Amino acid sequence: MKFMTDPQIDGRKALIRRFYDELWNRWDYSVIAEIITEDVAFHGSLDVDATGHDGFVAYAETIRGAFPDFENRVEDMIGEGNRVAACLTYSGTHEGSVMGIEATGRRIQYAGVGIFVFREELISDVWVLGDRLALLRQLTEPEND
């Protein structure tokens, strides 16, 4: 069976890769206007909602403070119309406070999904659903030696 590709969906998937590679993995906010709308609505899995470029950067910097080496790996994406969903793996080292838990120095990895809505070929809405239970367990349960 041959799958047809949609150039518009492919372009949106490419923008999501930039969203993770440049904004999150490199913390390069200079490209923000090329990727997300000025009034973007971002709903993070850590009970944070952010609006606009400034709100997004503030949220990203909170995550960066907790996990300076935070990495987002896109595992797969599916898209239809003006929506694309990305399956993700998040990882990093817990070096700052997050969810009321002070730095543990532990290396974490957990799965998640990002759901993106596009307007005028930029990301306008994002819902991130991360496996908070897996993250919480890695931060709080005793380590096995």
PDB file of C-alpha atoms in Angstrom:
ATOM      1  CA  MET A   1       0.000   0.000   0.000  1.00  0.00           C
ATOM      2  CA  LYS A   2       1.367   3.401  -0.965  1.00  0.00           C
ATOM      3  CA  PHE A   3       0.659   6.313   1.330  1.00  0.00           C
ATOM      4  CA  MET A   4       0.017   9.712  -0.161  1.00  0.00           C
ATOM      5  CA  THR A   5       1.745  12.695   1.370  1.00  0.00           C
ATOM      6  CA  ASP A   6       0.189  16.102   1.789  1.00  0.00           C
ATOM      7  CA  PRO A   7       2.695  18.935   1.256  1.00  0.00           C
ATOM      8  CA  GLN A   8       0.802  21.192   3.674  1.00  0.00           C
ATOM      9  CA  ILE A   9       0.835  18.547   6.434  1.00  0.00           C
ATOM     10  CA  ASP A  10       4.505  17.839   5.684  1.00  0.00           C
ATOM     11  CA  GLY A  11       5.274  21.540   6.097  1.00  0.00           C
ATOM     12  CA  ARG A  12       3.448  21.624   9.411  1.00  0.00           C
ATOM     13  CA  LYS A  13       5.364  18.575  10.622  1.00  0.00           C
ATOM     14  CA  ALA A  14       8.604  20.313   9.655  1.00  0.00           C
ATOM     15  CA  LEU A  15       7.551  23.343  11.704  1.00  0.00           C
ATOM     16  CA  ILE A  16       6.882  21.106  14.723  1.00  0.00           C
ATOM     17  CA  ARG A  17      10.391  19.665  14.353  1.00  0.00           C
ATOM     18  CA  ARG A  18      11.710  23.241  14.439  1.00  0.00           C
ATOM     19  CA  PHE A  19       9.508  23.958  17.476  1.00  0.00           C
ATOM     20  CA  TYR A  20      11.235  21.162  19.383  1.00  0.00           C
ATOM     21  CA  ASP A  21      14.727  21.346  17.879  1.00  0.00           C
ATOM     22  CA  GLU A  22      15.164  25.110  18.014  1.00  0.00           C
ATOM     23  CA  LEU A  23      12.826  26.498  20.683  1.00  0.00           C
ATOM     24  CA  TRP A  24      13.095  23.645  23.184  1.00  0.00           C
ATOM     25  CA  ASN A  25      16.282  21.703  22.574  1.00  0.00           C
ATOM     26  CA  ARG A  26      18.471  24.730  21.744  1.00  0.00           C
ATOM     27  CA  TRP A  27      16.482  27.382  23.682  1.00  0.00           C
ATOM     28  CA  ASP A  28      16.779  29.618  20.596  1.00  0.00           C
ATOM     29  CA  TYR A  29      13.967  32.127  20.986  1.00  0.00           C
ATOM     30  CA  SER A  30      15.182  34.266  18.082  1.00  0.00           C
ATOM     31  CA  VAL A  31      13.087  32.089  15.726  1.00  0.00           C
ATOM     32  CA  ILE A  32       9.877  32.244  17.747  1.00  0.00           C
ATOM     33  CA  ALA A  33       8.000  34.502  15.274  1.00  0.00           C
ATOM     34  CA  GLU A  34       8.803  32.043  12.454  1.00  0.00           C
ATOM     35  CA  ILE A  35       7.225  29.137  14.336  1.00  0.00           C
ATOM     36  CA  ILE A  36       4.357  30.267  16.578  1.00  0.00           C
ATOM     37  CA  THR A  37       1.702  32.966  16.332  1.00  0.00           C
ATOM     38  CA  GLU A  38       2.054  36.096  18.438  1.00  0.00           C
ATOM     39  CA  ASP A  39      -1.036  35.065  20.446  1.00  0.00           C
ATOM     40  CA  VAL A  40      -0.152  31.367  20.790  1.00  0.00           C
ATOM     41  CA  ALA A  41      -2.032  29.491  23.512  1.00  0.00           C
ATOM     42  CA  PHE A  42       0.231  26.912  25.149  1.00  0.00           C
ATOM     43  CA  HIS A  43      -1.163  24.361  27.619  1.00  0.00           C
ATOM     44  CA  GLY A  44       1.676  22.477  29.315  1.00  0.00           C
ATOM     45  CA  SER A  45       1.395  19.160  31.090  1.00  0.00           C
ATOM     46  CA  LEU A  46       2.787  20.670  34.310  1.00  0.00           C
ATOM     47  CA  ASP A  47      -0.457  22.622  34.937  1.00  0.00           C
ATOM     48  CA  VAL A  48       0.804  25.732  33.180  1.00  0.00           C
ATOM     49  CA  ASP A  49      -1.004  27.772  30.563  1.00  0.00           C
ATOM     50  CA  ALA A  50       0.943  30.405  28.683  1.00  0.00           C
ATOM     51  CA  THR A  51      -0.204  32.947  26.110  1.00  0.00           C
ATOM     52  CA  GLY A  52       1.842  34.805  23.536  1.00  0.00           C
ATOM     53  CA  HIS A  53       5.546  34.793  22.850  1.00  0.00           C
ATOM     54  CA  ASP A  54       6.462  36.210  26.269  1.00  0.00           C
ATOM     55  CA  GLY A  55       4.294  33.691  28.099  1.00  0.00           C
ATOM     56  CA  PHE A  56       5.751  30.823  26.110  1.00  0.00           C
ATOM     57  CA  VAL A  57       9.337  31.938  26.770  1.00  0.00           C
ATOM     58  CA  ALA A  58       8.608  32.327  30.504  1.00  0.00           C
ATOM     59  CA  TYR A  59       7.228  28.767  30.631  1.00  0.00           C
ATOM     60  CA  ALA A  60      10.149  27.364  28.621  1.00  0.00           C
ATOM     61  CA  GLU A  61      12.596  29.122  30.958  1.00  0.00           C
ATOM     62  CA  THR A  62      10.846  27.538  33.961  1.00  0.00           C
ATOM     63  CA  ILE A  63      11.411  24.111  32.422  1.00  0.00           C
ATOM     64  CA  ARG A  64      14.989  25.050  31.529  1.00  0.00           C
ATOM     65  CA  GLY A  65      15.594  26.056  35.154  1.00  0.00           C
ATOM     66  CA  ALA A  66      14.464  22.614  36.302  1.00  0.00           C
ATOM     67  CA  PHE A  67      16.084  20.635  33.469  1.00  0.00           C
ATOM     68  CA  PRO A  68      18.898  22.660  31.828  1.00  0.00           C
ATOM     69  CA  ASP A  69      19.626  19.793  29.405  1.00  0.00           C
ATOM     70  CA  PHE A  70      15.938  19.112  28.648  1.00  0.00           C
ATOM     71  CA  GLU A  71      15.567  17.311  25.335  1.00  0.00           C
ATOM     72  CA  ASN A  72      12.466  16.624  23.284  1.00  0.00           C
ATOM     73  CA  ARG A  73      12.676  13.751  20.820  1.00  0.00           C
ATOM     74  CA  VAL A  74       9.910  13.484  18.232  1.00  0.00           C
ATOM     75  CA  GLU A  75       9.097   9.802  17.754  1.00  0.00           C
ATOM     76  CA  ASP A  76       6.216  10.087  15.284  1.00  0.00           C
ATOM     77  CA  MET A  77       3.639  12.552  13.947  1.00  0.00           C
ATOM     78  CA  ILE A  78       0.225  12.318  12.370  1.00  0.00           C
ATOM     79  CA  GLY A  79      -1.747  15.156  10.850  1.00  0.00           C
ATOM     80  CA  GLU A  80      -5.084  16.032   9.393  1.00  0.00           C
ATOM     81  CA  GLY A  81      -6.414  19.399   8.336  1.00  0.00           C
ATOM     82  CA  ASN A  82      -4.910  22.141  10.459  1.00  0.00           C
ATOM     83  CA  ARG A  83      -3.915  19.763  13.297  1.00  0.00           C
ATOM     84  CA  VAL A  84      -0.852  17.636  13.904  1.00  0.00           C
ATOM     85  CA  ALA A  85      -0.124  15.344  16.855  1.00  0.00           C
ATOM     86  CA  ALA A  86       3.419  14.410  17.845  1.00  0.00           C
ATOM     87  CA  CYS A  87       4.476  11.441  19.980  1.00  0.00           C
ATOM     88  CA  LEU A  88       7.440  12.500  22.101  1.00  0.00           C
ATOM     89  CA  THR A  89      10.082  11.355  24.539  1.00  0.00           C
ATOM     90  CA  TYR A  90      11.305  13.930  27.044  1.00  0.00           C
ATOM     91  CA  SER A  91      14.556  13.601  28.968  1.00  0.00           C
ATOM     92  CA  GLY A  92      16.849  15.688  31.114  1.00  0.00           C
ATOM     93  CA  THR A  93      18.643  16.055  34.420  1.00  0.00           C
ATOM     94  CA  HIS A  94      16.662  17.451  37.363  1.00  0.00           C
ATOM     95  CA  GLU A  95      18.749  20.463  38.439  1.00  0.00           C
ATOM     96  CA  GLY A  96      16.024  22.841  39.713  1.00  0.00           C
ATOM     97  CA  SER A  97      12.618  22.890  41.361  1.00  0.00           C
ATOM     98  CA  VAL A  98       9.656  21.466  39.454  1.00  0.00           C
ATOM     99  CA  MET A  99       6.191  20.447  40.729  1.00  0.00           C
ATOM    100  CA  GLY A 100       7.351  21.532  44.206  1.00  0.00           C
ATOM    101  CA  ILE A 101      10.253  19.070  44.147  1.00  0.00           C
ATOM    102  CA  GLU A 102      13.719  20.487  44.688  1.00  0.00           C
ATOM    103  CA  ALA A 103      16.622  19.384  42.466  1.00  0.00           C
ATOM    104  CA  THR A 104      17.532  15.720  42.800  1.00  0.00           C
ATOM    105  CA  GLY A 105      20.263  15.513  40.162  1.00  0.00           C
ATOM    106  CA  ARG A 106      18.429  12.520  38.719  1.00  0.00           C
ATOM    107  CA  ARG A 107      18.243  11.769  35.019  1.00  0.00           C
ATOM    108  CA  ILE A 108      14.604  11.475  33.890  1.00  0.00           C
ATOM    109  CA  GLN A 109      12.841  10.239  30.780  1.00  0.00           C
ATOM    110  CA  TYR A 110       9.127  10.071  30.100  1.00  0.00           C
ATOM    111  CA  ALA A 111       6.671   9.955  27.212  1.00  0.00           C
ATOM    112  CA  GLY A 112       4.189  12.532  26.010  1.00  0.00           C
ATOM    113  CA  VAL A 113       2.060  13.841  23.193  1.00  0.00           C
ATOM    114  CA  GLY A 114       1.852  17.336  21.737  1.00  0.00           C
ATOM    115  CA  ILE A 115      -1.274  18.381  19.857  1.00  0.00           C
ATOM    116  CA  PHE A 116      -0.796  21.392  17.578  1.00  0.00           C
ATOM    117  CA  VAL A 117      -3.289  23.630  15.800  1.00  0.00           C
ATOM    118  CA  PHE A 118      -2.117  25.849  12.933  1.00  0.00           C
ATOM    119  CA  ARG A 119      -3.318  29.239  11.753  1.00  0.00           C
ATOM    120  CA  GLU A 120      -1.758  30.895   8.714  1.00  0.00           C
ATOM    121  CA  GLU A 121       0.878  28.130   8.721  1.00  0.00           C
ATOM    122  CA  LEU A 122       2.133  28.962  12.212  1.00  0.00           C
ATOM    123  CA  ILE A 123       1.437  27.087  15.447  1.00  0.00           C
ATOM    124  CA  SER A 124      -1.443  28.848  17.220  1.00  0.00           C
ATOM    125  CA  ASP A 125      -2.445  26.365  19.931  1.00  0.00           C
ATOM    126  CA  VAL A 126      -0.499  23.638  21.708  1.00  0.00           C
ATOM    127  CA  TRP A 127      -1.643  21.036  24.217  1.00  0.00           C
ATOM    128  CA  VAL A 128       1.134  18.959  25.772  1.00  0.00           C
ATOM    129  CA  LEU A 129       0.177  15.813  27.652  1.00  0.00           C
ATOM    130  CA  GLY A 130       3.198  14.295  29.399  1.00  0.00           C
ATOM    131  CA  ASP A 131       3.246  11.198  31.585  1.00  0.00           C
ATOM    132  CA  ARG A 132       3.381  13.140  34.857  1.00  0.00           C
ATOM    133  CA  LEU A 133       3.146   9.975  36.957  1.00  0.00           C
ATOM    134  CA  ALA A 134       6.294   8.550  35.337  1.00  0.00           C
ATOM    135  CA  LEU A 135       8.079  11.872  35.892  1.00  0.00           C
ATOM    136  CA  LEU A 136       6.924  12.100  39.520  1.00  0.00           C
ATOM    137  CA  ARG A 137       8.054   8.541  40.247  1.00  0.00           C
ATOM    138  CA  GLN A 138      11.494   9.208  38.798  1.00  0.00           C
ATOM    139  CA  LEU A 139      11.846  12.332  40.938  1.00  0.00           C
ATOM    140  CA  THR A 140      10.539  10.936  44.234  1.00  0.00           C
ATOM    141  CA  GLU A 141      10.913   7.156  44.492  1.00  0.00           C
ATOM    142  CA  PRO A 142      14.062   5.733  46.027  1.00  0.00           C
ATOM    143  CA  GLU A 143      16.690   4.846  43.468  1.00  0.00           C
ATOM    144  CA  ASN A 144      17.629   1.200  42.995  1.00  0.00           C
ATOM    145  CA  ASP A 145      21.330   0.586  43.383  1.00  0.00           C
TER     146      ASP A 145
END
